[in-house]
Each structure stands twice: as structure tokens, then as C-alpha cells.
Tab-separated table of C-alpha atoms and ligand atoms in Angstrom:
chain	number	residue	atom	x	y	z
S	1	MET	CA	-26.543	3.415	-19.836
S	2	ARG	CA	-27.133	-0.258	-20.363
S	3	THR	CA	-24.184	-0.454	-22.768
S	4	SER	CA	-21.843	1.290	-20.365
S	5	PHE	CA	-22.829	-1.075	-17.571
S	6	ALA	CA	-22.204	-4.015	-19.876
S	7	ASN	CA	-18.812	-2.525	-20.722
S	8	PHE	CA	-18.111	-2.095	-17.052
S	9	LEU	CA	-18.855	-5.754	-16.349
S	10	LEU	CA	-16.665	-6.686	-19.280
S	11	VAL	CA	-13.786	-4.708	-17.788
S	12	CYS	CA	-14.377	-6.510	-14.486
S	13	LEU	CA	-14.310	-9.847	-16.274
S	14	VAL	CA	-11.119	-9.042	-18.113
S	15	LEU	CA	-9.325	-7.617	-15.078
S	16	PHE	CA	-10.474	-9.984	-12.410
S	17	GLY	CA	-11.836	-13.024	-14.220
S	18	SER	CA	-15.119	-12.372	-12.454
S	19	ALA	CA	-17.846	-9.761	-12.630
S	20	GLY	CA	-18.735	-10.543	-9.028
S	21	ILE	CA	-15.882	-8.638	-7.414
S	22	CYS	CA	-16.657	-5.317	-9.080
S	23	HIS	CA	-19.455	-3.388	-7.455
S	24	GLY	CA	-19.525	-0.130	-9.318
S	25	GLY	CA	-19.141	2.251	-6.411
S	26	GLU	CA	-16.110	4.442	-6.057
S	27	LEU	CA	-13.879	5.312	-3.170
S	28	LYS	CA	-13.907	8.952	-2.126
S	29	LYS	CA	-11.656	11.483	-0.514
S	30	ASN	CA	-12.644	11.854	3.146
S	31	PHE	CA	-15.645	9.512	2.893
S	32	TYR	CA	-16.340	9.873	6.641
S	33	LYS	CA	-16.433	13.698	6.538
S	34	ASP	CA	-20.066	13.829	7.682
S	35	SER	CA	-20.613	10.406	9.271
S	36	CYS	CA	-17.477	10.384	11.441
S	37	PRO	CA	-15.407	13.542	10.991
S	38	GLN	CA	-12.760	12.455	13.519
S	39	ALA	CA	-12.223	9.030	11.915
S	40	GLU	CA	-8.952	9.676	10.103
S	41	GLU	CA	-7.511	11.623	13.033
S	42	ILE	CA	-8.343	8.772	15.425
S	43	VAL	CA	-6.614	6.222	13.180
S	44	LYS	CA	-3.564	8.430	12.826
S	45	SER	CA	-3.165	9.204	16.499
S	46	ILE	CA	-3.361	5.562	17.610
S	47	ILE	CA	-1.079	4.351	14.804
S	48	TRP	CA	1.504	7.065	15.489
S	49	LYS	CA	1.431	6.306	19.211
S	50	ARG	CA	2.040	2.594	18.542
S	51	VAL	CA	4.731	3.155	15.890
S	52	ALA	CA	6.522	5.564	18.229
S	53	SER	CA	7.120	2.664	20.609
S	54	ASN	CA	7.521	-0.083	17.987
S	55	SER	CA	9.386	0.745	14.797
S	56	THR	CA	8.703	-2.661	13.185
S	57	LEU	CA	5.009	-1.870	12.729
S	58	PRO	CA	5.100	0.128	9.461
S	59	ALA	CA	6.344	-2.970	7.603
S	60	LYS	CA	3.580	-5.052	9.197
S	61	PHE	CA	0.795	-2.700	8.112
S	62	LEU	CA	2.160	-2.161	4.627
S	63	ARG	CA	2.313	-5.896	4.042
S	64	MET	CA	-1.066	-6.456	5.691
S	65	HIS	CA	-2.674	-4.014	3.240
S	66	PHE	CA	-0.986	-5.701	0.266
S	67	HIS	CA	-2.144	-9.146	1.356
S	68	ASP	CA	-5.632	-7.875	2.019
S	69	CYS	CA	-5.978	-6.289	-1.425
S	70	ILE	CA	-4.440	-9.162	-3.387
S	71	VAL	CA	-6.848	-11.724	-1.925
S	72	ARG	CA	-10.485	-10.911	-2.868
S	73	GLY	CA	-9.905	-7.176	-2.938
S	74	CYS	CA	-9.258	-4.699	-0.104
S	75	ASP	CA	-12.090	-5.958	2.105
S	76	ALA	CA	-10.340	-6.724	5.410
S	77	SER	CA	-10.639	-10.462	4.698
S	78	VAL	CA	-7.048	-10.680	5.976
S	79	LEU	CA	-8.290	-9.769	9.476
S	80	LEU	CA	-10.866	-12.535	9.859
S	81	ASN	CA	-10.170	-15.416	12.188
S	82	SER	CA	-10.711	-19.021	11.211
S	83	THR	CA	-13.948	-20.662	12.356
S	84	PRO	CA	-14.633	-24.347	13.035
S	85	ASN	CA	-15.751	-24.728	9.408
S	86	ASN	CA	-13.333	-22.441	7.634
S	87	LYS	CA	-9.575	-21.864	7.512
S	88	ALA	CA	-9.034	-18.137	7.040
S	89	GLU	CA	-6.314	-16.309	5.055
S	90	LYS	CA	-4.329	-15.957	8.256
S	91	GLU	CA	-3.659	-19.697	8.164
S	92	ALA	CA	-1.874	-19.615	4.830
S	93	ILE	CA	1.888	-20.209	4.945
S	94	PRO	CA	2.783	-16.842	3.383
S	95	ASN	CA	1.059	-15.200	6.387
S	96	LEU	CA	4.158	-16.009	8.426
S	97	SER	CA	5.007	-12.488	9.521
S	98	LEU	CA	1.553	-10.952	9.472
S	99	SER	CA	0.968	-9.169	12.743
S	100	GLY	CA	-0.250	-5.893	14.177
S	101	PHE	CA	-3.807	-7.221	14.468
S	102	ASP	CA	-3.979	-6.008	18.063
S	103	VAL	CA	-3.304	-2.448	16.910
S	104	ILE	CA	-6.086	-2.614	14.309
S	105	ASP	CA	-8.398	-3.845	17.085
S	106	GLU	CA	-7.424	-0.908	19.301
S	107	VAL	CA	-8.253	1.531	16.494
S	108	LYS	CA	-11.549	-0.214	15.787
S	109	THR	CA	-12.577	-0.178	19.457
S	110	GLN	CA	-11.985	3.570	19.640
S	111	LEU	CA	-13.866	4.189	16.377
S	112	GLU	CA	-16.824	2.099	17.579
S	113	LYS	CA	-16.963	4.262	20.712
S	114	THR	CA	-16.917	7.473	18.700
S	115	CYS	CA	-19.035	6.499	15.667
S	116	PRO	CA	-20.604	3.052	16.105
S	117	GLY	CA	-20.994	0.900	13.001
S	118	THR	CA	-19.529	3.503	10.651
S	119	VAL	CA	-15.876	2.980	9.750
S	120	SER	CA	-14.894	-0.223	7.934
S	121	CYS	CA	-11.992	-2.424	8.931
S	122	ALA	CA	-10.833	-2.348	5.301
S	123	ASP	CA	-10.428	1.447	5.485
S	124	ILE	CA	-8.611	1.139	8.813
S	125	VAL	CA	-6.071	-1.224	7.204
S	126	SER	CA	-5.532	1.135	4.273
S	127	LEU	CA	-5.136	4.180	6.543
S	128	ALA	CA	-2.887	2.268	8.945
S	129	ALA	CA	-0.510	1.381	6.097
S	130	ARG	CA	-0.221	5.059	5.100
S	131	ASP	CA	-0.075	6.477	8.629
S	132	SER	CA	2.457	3.988	9.967
S	133	VAL	CA	4.894	4.587	7.095
S	134	SER	CA	4.276	8.349	7.365
S	135	TYR	CA	5.282	8.563	11.034
S	136	GLN	CA	8.949	8.688	10.021
S	137	PHE	CA	8.232	11.873	8.039
S	138	ARG	CA	5.603	13.357	10.399
S	139	LYS	CA	3.292	14.034	7.452
S	140	PRO	CA	0.971	11.917	5.284
S	141	MET	CA	3.065	10.376	2.506
S	142	TRP	CA	0.158	9.587	0.163
S	143	LYS	CA	-3.576	10.125	-0.162
S	144	VAL	CA	-5.940	7.349	0.897
S	145	LEU	CA	-9.418	7.283	-0.559
S	146	THR	CA	-12.045	5.696	1.716
S	147	GLY	CA	-15.497	4.144	1.577
S	148	ARG	CA	-14.452	0.480	1.425
S	149	ARG	CA	-16.762	-2.002	3.095
S	150	ASP	CA	-15.859	-5.279	4.758
S	151	GLY	CA	-16.187	-8.701	3.167
S	152	LYS	CA	-17.632	-11.772	4.808
S	153	ILE	CA	-15.320	-14.443	3.435
S	154	SER	CA	-11.692	-15.312	4.141
S	155	SER	CA	-10.064	-18.432	2.818
S	156	GLN	CA	-6.694	-20.050	3.260
S	157	SER	CA	-6.779	-21.624	-0.183
S	158	GLU	CA	-7.571	-18.314	-1.882
S	159	ALA	CA	-4.648	-16.690	-0.110
S	160	LEU	CA	-2.335	-19.442	-1.318
S	161	ALA	CA	-3.647	-19.120	-4.868
S	162	ASN	CA	-3.338	-15.330	-5.040
S	163	LEU	CA	-0.244	-14.287	-3.123
S	164	PRO	CA	2.732	-13.979	-5.458
S	165	SER	CA	5.655	-16.251	-4.706
S	166	PRO	CA	9.152	-14.984	-3.832
S	167	TYR	CA	10.553	-17.583	-6.247
S	168	SER	CA	8.692	-16.201	-9.262
S	169	SER	CA	10.260	-14.846	-12.408
S	170	PHE	CA	9.466	-11.392	-13.742
S	171	SER	CA	7.070	-12.724	-16.380
S	172	ILE	CA	5.033	-14.615	-13.760
S	173	LEU	CA	4.912	-11.594	-11.425
S	174	LYS	CA	3.884	-9.424	-14.337
S	175	GLN	CA	0.927	-11.721	-15.003
S	176	ASN	CA	0.023	-11.957	-11.323
S	177	PHE	CA	-0.092	-8.164	-10.949
S	178	SER	CA	-1.873	-7.720	-14.245
S	179	SER	CA	-4.611	-10.114	-13.114
S	180	LYS	CA	-5.304	-7.601	-10.324
S	181	GLY	CA	-5.306	-4.645	-12.700
S	182	LEU	CA	-1.766	-3.539	-11.768
S	183	SER	CA	0.862	-2.692	-14.379
S	184	VAL	CA	4.575	-3.505	-14.634
S	185	HIS	CA	5.179	0.050	-13.408
S	186	ASP	CA	3.010	-0.643	-10.330
S	187	LEU	CA	4.873	-3.915	-9.771
S	188	VAL	CA	8.314	-2.298	-9.745
S	189	VAL	CA	7.138	0.664	-7.657
S	190	LEU	CA	5.225	-1.414	-5.080
S	191	ALA	CA	8.118	-3.860	-4.762
S	192	GLY	CA	9.931	-0.843	-3.277
S	193	ALA	CA	7.898	-1.593	-0.109
S	194	HIS	CA	10.691	-4.074	0.587
S	195	THR	CA	12.715	-1.043	1.657
S	196	ILE	CA	11.438	-1.819	5.171
S	197	GLY	CA	10.929	-4.978	7.143
S	198	VAL	CA	12.305	-8.451	7.560
S	199	ALA	CA	12.135	-11.823	5.842
S	200	HIS	CA	12.334	-15.349	7.167
S	201	CYS	CA	15.345	-17.295	5.873
S	202	ASN	CA	13.322	-20.054	4.223
S	203	PHE	CA	11.958	-17.639	1.583
S	204	PHE	CA	15.416	-17.056	0.101
S	205	SER	CA	17.759	-19.755	1.489
S	206	ASN	CA	17.532	-21.651	-1.793
S	207	ARG	CA	19.571	-18.740	-3.198
S	208	LEU	CA	22.263	-19.390	-0.593
S	209	TYR	CA	22.476	-23.161	-0.438
S	210	ASN	CA	20.824	-25.046	-3.252
S	211	PHE	CA	19.977	-22.780	-6.134
S	212	THR	CA	20.019	-25.324	-8.965
S	213	GLY	CA	19.978	-28.466	-6.842
S	214	GLN	CA	23.787	-28.802	-6.855
S	215	GLY	CA	24.351	-27.257	-3.415
S	216	ASP	CA	25.187	-23.975	-5.151
S	217	SER	CA	24.222	-20.337	-4.587
S	218	ASP	CA	22.434	-17.918	-6.913
S	219	PRO	CA	25.078	-16.260	-9.119
S	220	SER	CA	22.845	-13.190	-9.418
S	221	LEU	CA	23.140	-12.566	-5.656
S	222	ASN	CA	26.086	-10.379	-4.585
S	223	SER	CA	28.683	-12.895	-3.371
S	224	THR	CA	29.752	-10.744	-0.409
S	225	TYR	CA	26.123	-10.530	0.576
S	226	THR	CA	25.607	-14.272	0.058
S	227	ALA	CA	28.439	-14.940	2.506
S	228	PHE	CA	26.875	-12.531	5.015
S	229	LEU	CA	23.421	-14.092	4.697
S	230	LYS	CA	24.880	-17.564	5.212
S	231	THR	CA	26.110	-16.447	8.629
S	232	LYS	CA	22.494	-15.558	9.506
S	233	CYS	CA	20.614	-18.412	7.850
S	234	ARG	CA	22.528	-21.513	8.821
S	235	ASN	CA	20.745	-24.107	6.686
S	236	LEU	CA	18.042	-24.646	4.071
S	237	SER	CA	15.309	-25.538	6.527
S	238	ASP	CA	15.720	-22.627	8.948
S	239	ASN	CA	12.253	-21.068	8.995
S	240	THR	CA	12.575	-19.154	12.275
S	241	THR	CA	15.435	-16.684	11.761
S	242	THR	CA	14.561	-13.316	10.227
S	243	VAL	CA	16.895	-10.971	8.363
S	244	PRO	CA	16.290	-7.321	7.440
S	245	MET	CA	15.518	-6.986	3.745
S	246	GLU	CA	17.731	-3.923	3.595
S	247	PRO	CA	20.975	-4.528	5.403
S	248	GLU	CA	21.819	-0.870	6.138
S	249	THR	CA	18.513	0.954	6.652
S	250	PRO	CA	15.858	-1.661	7.520
S	251	LEU	CA	13.562	0.797	9.306
S	252	SER	CA	13.827	3.710	6.929
S	253	PHE	CA	11.296	4.015	4.124
S	254	GLY	CA	12.960	5.305	0.961
S	255	ASN	CA	14.308	4.367	-2.457
S	256	ASN	CA	17.344	2.447	-1.141
S	257	TYR	CA	15.576	-0.731	-2.246
S	258	TYR	CA	16.510	0.147	-5.811
S	259	SER	CA	20.176	0.935	-5.139
S	260	ASN	CA	20.387	-2.335	-3.210
S	261	LEU	CA	18.854	-4.183	-6.132
S	262	LYS	CA	21.453	-2.674	-8.447
S	263	GLN	CA	24.183	-4.009	-6.130
S	264	HIS	CA	22.542	-7.426	-6.453
S	265	LYS	CA	21.330	-7.453	-2.898
S	266	GLY	CA	17.647	-7.996	-3.596
S	267	MET	CA	16.490	-10.491	-0.996
S	268	PHE	CA	14.129	-12.715	-2.969
S	269	GLY	CA	14.322	-14.216	-6.414
S	270	SER	CA	11.263	-12.073	-7.142
S	271	ASP	CA	13.195	-8.904	-6.251
S	272	ALA	CA	16.196	-9.915	-8.347
S	273	SER	CA	13.872	-10.748	-11.247
S	274	LEU	CA	13.122	-7.043	-11.740
S	275	LEU	CA	16.574	-6.682	-13.295
S	276	THR	CA	16.173	-9.562	-15.710
S	277	GLU	CA	14.290	-7.619	-18.384
S	278	GLU	CA	14.786	-4.190	-19.828
S	279	ARG	CA	11.387	-2.678	-19.032
S	280	PRO	CA	11.362	-3.255	-15.269
S	281	ALA	CA	15.108	-2.531	-15.086
S	282	ASN	CA	14.482	0.898	-16.623
S	283	ILE	CA	11.813	1.587	-14.014
S	284	VAL	CA	14.293	0.588	-11.307
S	285	ASP	CA	16.639	3.273	-12.663
S	286	GLU	CA	13.803	5.792	-12.716
S	287	MET	CA	13.151	5.182	-9.006
S	288	LEU	CA	16.732	6.189	-8.222
S	289	VAL	CA	15.942	9.789	-9.233
S	290	PRO	CA	15.537	11.651	-5.913
S	291	GLY	CA	11.896	12.206	-4.938
S	292	LYS	CA	10.491	10.064	-7.741
S	293	PHE	CA	9.813	6.956	-5.649
S	294	PHE	CA	7.649	8.773	-3.089
S	295	VAL	CA	5.390	10.261	-5.748
S	296	GLU	CA	5.076	7.018	-7.693
S	297	PHE	CA	4.578	4.877	-4.598
S	298	GLY	CA	1.585	6.981	-3.530
S	299	GLN	CA	-0.009	6.622	-6.949
S	300	SER	CA	0.521	2.870	-7.126
S	301	MET	CA	-0.789	2.444	-3.569
S	302	LYS	CA	-3.933	4.254	-4.634
S	303	ARG	CA	-4.432	1.691	-7.416
S	304	MET	CA	-3.592	-1.216	-5.124
S	305	GLY	CA	-5.974	0.164	-2.483
S	306	ALA	CA	-8.844	0.135	-4.970
S	307	ILE	CA	-8.548	-3.522	-6.028
S	308	GLY	CA	-11.944	-5.246	-5.906
S	309	VAL	CA	-13.323	-2.924	-3.239
S	310	LEU	CA	-16.830	-3.368	-1.868
S	311	THR	CA	-18.749	-0.090	-1.776
S	312	ASP	CA	-22.289	1.265	-1.353
S	313	ASN	CA	-24.473	-1.594	-0.084
S	314	SER	CA	-22.047	-4.462	-0.709
S	315	GLY	CA	-20.458	-6.178	2.243
S	316	GLU	CA	-20.909	-4.770	5.727
S	317	ILE	CA	-19.273	-2.589	8.358
S	318	ARG	CA	-17.901	-5.127	10.774
S	319	LYS	CA	-18.379	-4.448	14.488
S	320	LYS	CA	-15.241	-6.373	15.337
S	321	CYS	CA	-12.505	-6.715	12.711
S	322	SER	CA	-11.718	-10.389	13.340
S	323	VAL	CA	-15.288	-11.718	12.917
S	324	VAL	CA	-18.141	-11.090	10.498
S	325	ASN	CA	-21.319	-9.583	11.968
S	326	SER	CA	-23.804	-12.221	13.000
X	1	HEM	C1	6.130	-8.617	-5.927
X	1	HEM	C2	5.616	-9.569	-5.225
X	1	HEM	C3	5.925	-9.784	-3.775
X	1	HEM	C4	6.417	-10.909	-3.212
X	1	HEM	C5	6.748	-12.209	-3.923
X	1	HEM	C6	6.575	-10.653	-1.798
X	1	HEM	C7	7.033	-11.572	-0.880
X	1	HEM	C8	7.352	-11.283	0.420
X	1	HEM	C9	7.893	-12.227	1.361
X	1	HEM	C10	8.154	-13.694	1.086
X	1	HEM	C11	8.142	-11.558	2.517
X	1	HEM	C12	8.771	-12.120	3.788
X	1	HEM	C13	7.728	-12.487	4.785
X	1	HEM	C14	8.345	-13.154	5.992
X	1	HEM	O1	9.362	-13.819	5.875
X	1	HEM	O2	7.795	-13.005	7.074
X	1	HEM	C15	7.753	-10.190	2.311
X	1	HEM	C16	7.850	-9.194	3.245
X	1	HEM	C17	7.313	-7.936	3.098
X	1	HEM	N1	6.579	-7.487	2.017
X	1	HEM	FE1	6.440	-8.395	0.226
X	1	HEM	N2	6.182	-9.368	-1.535
X	1	HEM	C18	5.763	-8.799	-2.703
X	1	HEM	C19	5.235	-7.534	-2.848
X	1	HEM	C20	4.978	-6.676	-1.804
X	1	HEM	C21	4.176	-5.472	-1.900
X	1	HEM	C22	3.457	-4.996	-3.145
X	1	HEM	C23	4.188	-4.905	-0.662
X	1	HEM	C24	3.484	-3.659	-0.176
X	1	HEM	C25	3.058	-2.685	-0.940
X	1	HEM	C26	5.027	-5.727	0.188
X	1	HEM	C27	5.367	-5.435	1.483
X	1	HEM	C28	6.181	-6.217	2.278
X	1	HEM	C29	6.717	-5.783	3.562
X	1	HEM	C30	6.578	-4.401	4.174
X	1	HEM	C31	7.414	-6.875	4.088
X	1	HEM	C32	8.136	-6.942	5.442
X	1	HEM	C33	7.190	-7.512	6.467
X	1	HEM	C34	7.741	-7.548	7.879
X	1	HEM	O3	8.738	-6.901	8.188
X	1	HEM	O4	7.140	-8.263	8.694
X	1	HEM	N3	5.463	-6.801	-0.526
X	1	HEM	N4	7.261	-10.048	1.037
X	2	NAG	C1	-0.367	-18.174	10.292
X	2	NAG	O1	-0.673	-19.509	9.959
X	2	NAG	C2	-0.338	-20.457	10.972
X	2	NAG	C3	-0.662	-21.838	10.442
X	2	NAG	O2	-0.184	-22.006	9.152
X	2	NAG	C4	-1.122	-20.154	12.233
X	2	NAG	O3	-0.743	-21.058	13.264
X	2	NAG	C5	-0.830	-18.720	12.677
X	2	NAG	O4	-1.622	-18.396	13.776
X	2	NAG	C6	-1.118	-17.757	11.530
X	2	NAG	N1	-0.709	-16.428	11.907
X	2	NAG	C7	-1.576	-15.489	12.207
X	2	NAG	C8	-1.017	-14.154	12.485
X	2	NAG	O5	-2.770	-15.687	12.218
X	3	NAG	C1	6.326	-4.848	17.902
X	3	NAG	O1	5.264	-5.340	17.124
X	3	NAG	C2	5.465	-6.647	16.596
X	3	NAG	C3	4.319	-6.953	15.679
X	3	NAG	O2	3.093	-6.858	16.314
X	3	NAG	C4	5.578	-7.636	17.750
X	3	NAG	O3	5.814	-8.938	17.248
X	3	NAG	C5	6.730	-7.206	18.655
X	3	NAG	O4	6.758	-8.049	19.779
X	3	NAG	C6	6.553	-5.753	19.107
X	3	NAG	N1	7.745	-5.328	19.805
X	3	NAG	C7	7.700	-4.677	20.945
X	3	NAG	C8	8.998	-4.271	21.520
X	3	NAG	O5	6.655	-4.426	21.504
X	4	NAG	C1	0.853	-16.071	-11.330
X	4	NAG	O1	0.754	-16.197	-12.729
X	4	NAG	C2	1.015	-17.513	-13.215
X	4	NAG	C3	1.017	-17.442	-14.730
X	4	NAG	O2	-0.169	-16.924	-15.196
X	4	NAG	C4	-0.042	-18.472	-12.660
X	4	NAG	O3	0.227	-19.788	-13.096
X	4	NAG	C5	0.008	-18.410	-11.134
X	4	NAG	O4	-1.023	-19.205	-10.600
X	4	NAG	C6	-0.162	-16.987	-10.648
X	4	NAG	N1	0.048	-16.963	-9.228
X	4	NAG	C7	-0.608	-16.147	-8.445
X	4	NAG	C8	-0.231	-16.209	-7.015
X	4	NAG	O5	-1.472	-15.393	-8.843
X	5	NAG	C1	19.280	-29.735	-3.233
X	5	NAG	O1	18.405	-29.917	-4.309
X	5	NAG	C2	18.469	-31.256	-4.859
X	5	NAG	C3	17.600	-31.278	-6.103
X	5	NAG	O2	16.346	-30.705	-5.837
X	5	NAG	C4	18.007	-32.236	-3.778
X	5	NAG	O3	18.077	-33.549	-4.307
X	5	NAG	C5	18.895	-32.101	-2.564
X	5	NAG	O4	18.405	-32.933	-1.516
X	5	NAG	C6	18.911	-30.664	-2.078
X	5	NAG	N1	19.855	-30.507	-0.993
X	5	NAG	C7	19.464	-30.208	0.227
X	5	NAG	C8	20.536	-30.011	1.252
X	5	NAG	O5	18.302	-30.043	0.531
X	6	NAG	C1	18.839	-25.377	10.884
X	6	NAG	O1	19.035	-24.140	11.566
X	6	NAG	C2	18.088	-23.910	12.599
X	6	NAG	C3	18.304	-22.499	13.131
X	6	NAG	O2	19.648	-22.231	13.369
X	6	NAG	C4	18.222	-24.988	13.661
X	6	NAG	O3	17.267	-24.791	14.679
X	6	NAG	C5	17.993	-26.351	13.025
X	6	NAG	O4	18.213	-27.365	13.957
X	6	NAG	C6	18.930	-26.557	11.835
X	6	NAG	N1	18.501	-27.754	11.127
X	6	NAG	C7	19.380	-28.600	10.595
X	6	NAG	C8	18.795	-29.762	9.844
X	6	NAG	O5	20.583	-28.457	10.702
X	7	NAG	C1	9.197	-24.863	10.133
X	7	NAG	O1	9.795	-26.084	9.840
X	7	NAG	C2	9.440	-27.116	10.765
X	7	NAG	C3	10.312	-28.329	10.446
X	7	NAG	O2	10.445	-28.508	9.047
X	7	NAG	C4	7.945	-27.384	10.621
X	7	NAG	O3	7.541	-28.402	11.527
X	7	NAG	C5	7.177	-26.118	10.951
X	7	NAG	O4	5.801	-26.289	10.718
X	7	NAG	C6	7.682	-24.976	10.081
X	7	NAG	N1	7.073	-23.753	10.540
X	7	NAG	C7	6.544	-22.859	9.711
X	7	NAG	C8	5.987	-21.651	10.343
X	7	NAG	O5	6.524	-22.998	8.492
X	8	NAG	C1	28.398	-6.229	-3.866
X	8	NAG	O1	28.221	-5.412	-2.724
X	8	NAG	C2	29.295	-4.524	-2.434
X	8	NAG	C3	28.990	-3.787	-1.171
X	8	NAG	O2	28.634	-4.656	-0.150
X	8	NAG	C4	29.480	-3.559	-3.578
X	8	NAG	O3	30.597	-2.739	-3.322
X	8	NAG	C5	29.693	-4.332	-4.877
X	8	NAG	O4	29.742	-3.436	-5.954
X	8	NAG	C6	28.561	-5.343	-5.086
X	8	NAG	N1	28.843	-6.161	-6.246
X	8	NAG	C7	28.039	-6.223	-7.297
X	8	NAG	C8	28.451	-7.170	-8.373
X	8	NAG	O5	27.024	-5.567	-7.405
């Protein structure tokens, strides 16, 4: 018993560089079965209603969940507002397009009415990511385990230190994912999330205008596509214009990300980097097999959704998702 706990802490140390963010408890299927049987249905119905009138939301929730999990585990730290003494994750530059907070608040308000103090904000974020993407298919696209609890800390500097950069090479991204317990396979599969949503020009305009500092463009970007993107992003400093990450089907969740990549239309340097080594490039090819991406994405989301979770008596169940309980 003692040995296995020691081993467990060792695994935590190796994976996360800290024993403190592992808490031993496990997520469960339908955690709220007895305490709030309607919980998952309430989340789904509000999310579907909102997505029905705003098709940009699935990308917002998918990215929100990723950012939450990558910074101090999936603990809803991404939802906390700054306070006079603390700049929260929301203030970090890569937050740029984070939104949908009002929808999370609507879900939370309804859940507090039905089952006060029971359902965590961290679980709402994880369910919202699944349910929003699933609306297009009218059925749940992957399983979400629940039982996460909410953290009490959110920090701008931690967000900056943990969110992977769109300029990174494959070997850097590999290390960044591995430090969160995610494999190269998870990296390539989860990157497929860029099948939906938009990006601000400044995250990739170096590839259009000044790739090596000679006023040149990135030779690994499809030149037809480079010309098209230049008509959208007019200069290097444009940080207000957004462009769909998939030119043809920006709202449709599917494996087109990988066929786009193969045509050298990956938006960021980080996307393009997945073709620079054999191992990730082979996984890209695998994802082109019909049906494969959906299965793999669900499995990788399950691993992402378990990063550093707080369970049992750790953390708290926030009353309001944007502030810690007093
Ligand atoms: C591999 C490392 C990754 C990097 C470097 C990266 C970087 C970025 C950047 C820079 C943006 C544009 C944000 C903006 O301009 O507003 C973006 C958008 C997005 N990312 Fe990632 N990302 C990565 C992985 C992921 C993962 C794992 C997911 C989810 C599972 C994800 C989901 C999204 C979504 C859905 C959007 C579109 C957001 C919107 O439409 O507002 N990304 N990403
Ligand atoms: C993102 O950060 C900026 C400051 O860097 C802040 O003004 C903005 O409110 C933040 N966005 C969200 C959604 O909190
Ligand atoms: C859809 O949601 C996004 C993110 O919250 C918001 O910025 C946008 O204004 C909404 N669009 C409509 C038409 O309501
Ligand atoms: C990514 O990994 C590199 C190499 O280990 C490291 O220097 C960098 O700080 C990491 N970045 C993030 C966001 O984790
Ligand atoms: C392009 O990059 C070079 C080297 O970093 C820099 O000196 C130059 O000012 C950049 N050009 C523009 C338009 O920003
Ligand atoms: C760059 O483009 C943006 C958006 O079109 C514009 O607002 C800005 O003035 C331009 N900046 C420069 C230095 O040309
Ligand atoms: C966009 O660029 C302008 C001018 O460089 C800067 O003042 C502003 O803070 C930037 N906005 C964001 C969201 O990065
Ligand atoms: C560039 O994109 C076009 C379609 O827009 C495609 O036909 C072509 O094969 C692509 N080129 C490369 C080198 O991938």
C-alpha cells in the first residue's frame, strides 16, 4: 500500500514535475447519477440551445477546455476573474479569443437552482466542449467522465508558461504535451480540433510577411493559400482580423484538418510542424482513414480531460464559476 502510494507520487512527479497536482481520486462515468441526476441533461439542453443560434460556440468551448486543462489541470481556473491582487489566466495574451463565459454562467445558474453546490464548473467546461461539438451530429461524440472539482487559483503567468506557442517546432510541442502526460499520438489527434474555429492574423502573419526576417513567406505554406491569406491579413501587426482555420468548412467538425495539412494549408507553424517528422506525419495519414479521427479524438479528449484533476475533497464546488467561494 505504502509502496504503491510512493510509486503513484513518483508518477506524478515524473509527469507533472510536482506531486501536488495529483490527488489520487478518479473521474467516473455519470458521477452525478445520485446527487444530481439531471445534471448532464441540463448542460446539454442549454448548450444545444445556444449553439443552435450561434455556430461559433463549439470552437470556443473546445479551446476553453484545452486551455483549462493545460494550465494547472482541468479545474476551471480558466473561468476565474482577476482580482485586485491577482491577474487571472484570462489576462494572458493567448486568451485572445476565449469567450462563451456567459453560456457557462447560464448553465451554472440553472444547475445551482436544481442541485445547489453540487456540479463543478470544471465538469461543466468538459461537458460543454463535448456537447457543443456534438450538436452538429445530434448525438454525443465522446464520453466525458465527471467528478472534477474546482481550483482556487488562476494566474496569468502560469497560463503564459504553459500554453503551447503557435510558433513551436514539433520537438518542442512533443515535450510540452509530454509534460502534461500526453503522447505524440494525442498531440496529432488533438491538433485536429483546429478543424473548427478562427485565428487572429498575428499568430501566423510571420509566415506571410517576414518568415526569416527577409520580408519573405514560409515556403512550407501553400503559395496559393499564402496569397489568399495576405488579402485577409494586410500587415504583420494586424491583431484584430480573424480568419477561419479551415478555409472551406470552418464550422464543420471532421478530419478535414488533416487533408488541409497535407495540402500545406495548416494555419500555424505548429500545425505545419506535424509534417516535419515521420512519426507525427504517419499519424496524420492515419487520421485520413474515414471514421478514425472521431474514435481517436474521443480517446485523447478523455486523457486531456483528466490532466491534474482535483477530486474527492480537493478544491471546492464553486457557487459562481468566475469567483472562488469566500
Ligand atoms: C498543439 C498546440 C496548440 C497550439 C500552439 C494552439 C494555438 C492556437 C491559436 C494561436 C489559436 C488562435 C486563437 C486566436 O487567434 O484567437 C487557436 C485556436 C483554436 N484552438 Fe488551438 N492550439 C493548440 C492545440 C489545441 C488543442 C489541443 C485544442 C482542443 C482540443 C485546440 C482548440 C482550438 C480551437 C477550437 C480554436 C479556435 C478558437 C476560436 O474559434 O475562437 N487547440 N489555437
Ligand atoms: C484577455 O486578456 C486581455 C488583456 O490581456 C483582457 O483585456 C481581456 O478581457 C481578456 N479576455 C477575457 C475573455 O477575459
Ligand atoms: C456568438 O458567440 C460569440 C462568443 O461568445 C460572440 O462573440 C458572438 O458575438 C456571438 N454571435 C452572435 C450572433 O450572437
Ligand atoms: C515547451 O517545451 C520547451 C522545451 O522543453 C520549454 O522550453 C517550453 O517552456 C515549453 N513551453 C510550454 C508552453 O510548456
Ligand atoms: C522582419 O524581421 C527582421 C528581422 O527580425 C526585422 O529587422 C524587420 O524589421 C522585420 N520586418 C518587419 C516589417 O517587421
Ligand atoms: C495593419 O492592418 C490593420 C488592419 O487592416 C490596420 O488597422 C493597421 O492600421 C495596419 N497597420 C499598419 C502599420 O499598416
Ligand atoms: C494589438 O496591437 C496594438 C498595437 O500594436 C496593441 O496596442 C494592442 O494591445 C494589441 N492588442 C492585442 C489584443 O494584443
Ligand atoms: C495548394 O492548394 C491547392 C488548392 O488550393 C492544391 O490544389 C495544391 O495541391 C496545393 N499545393 C501543395 C503543394 O500542396
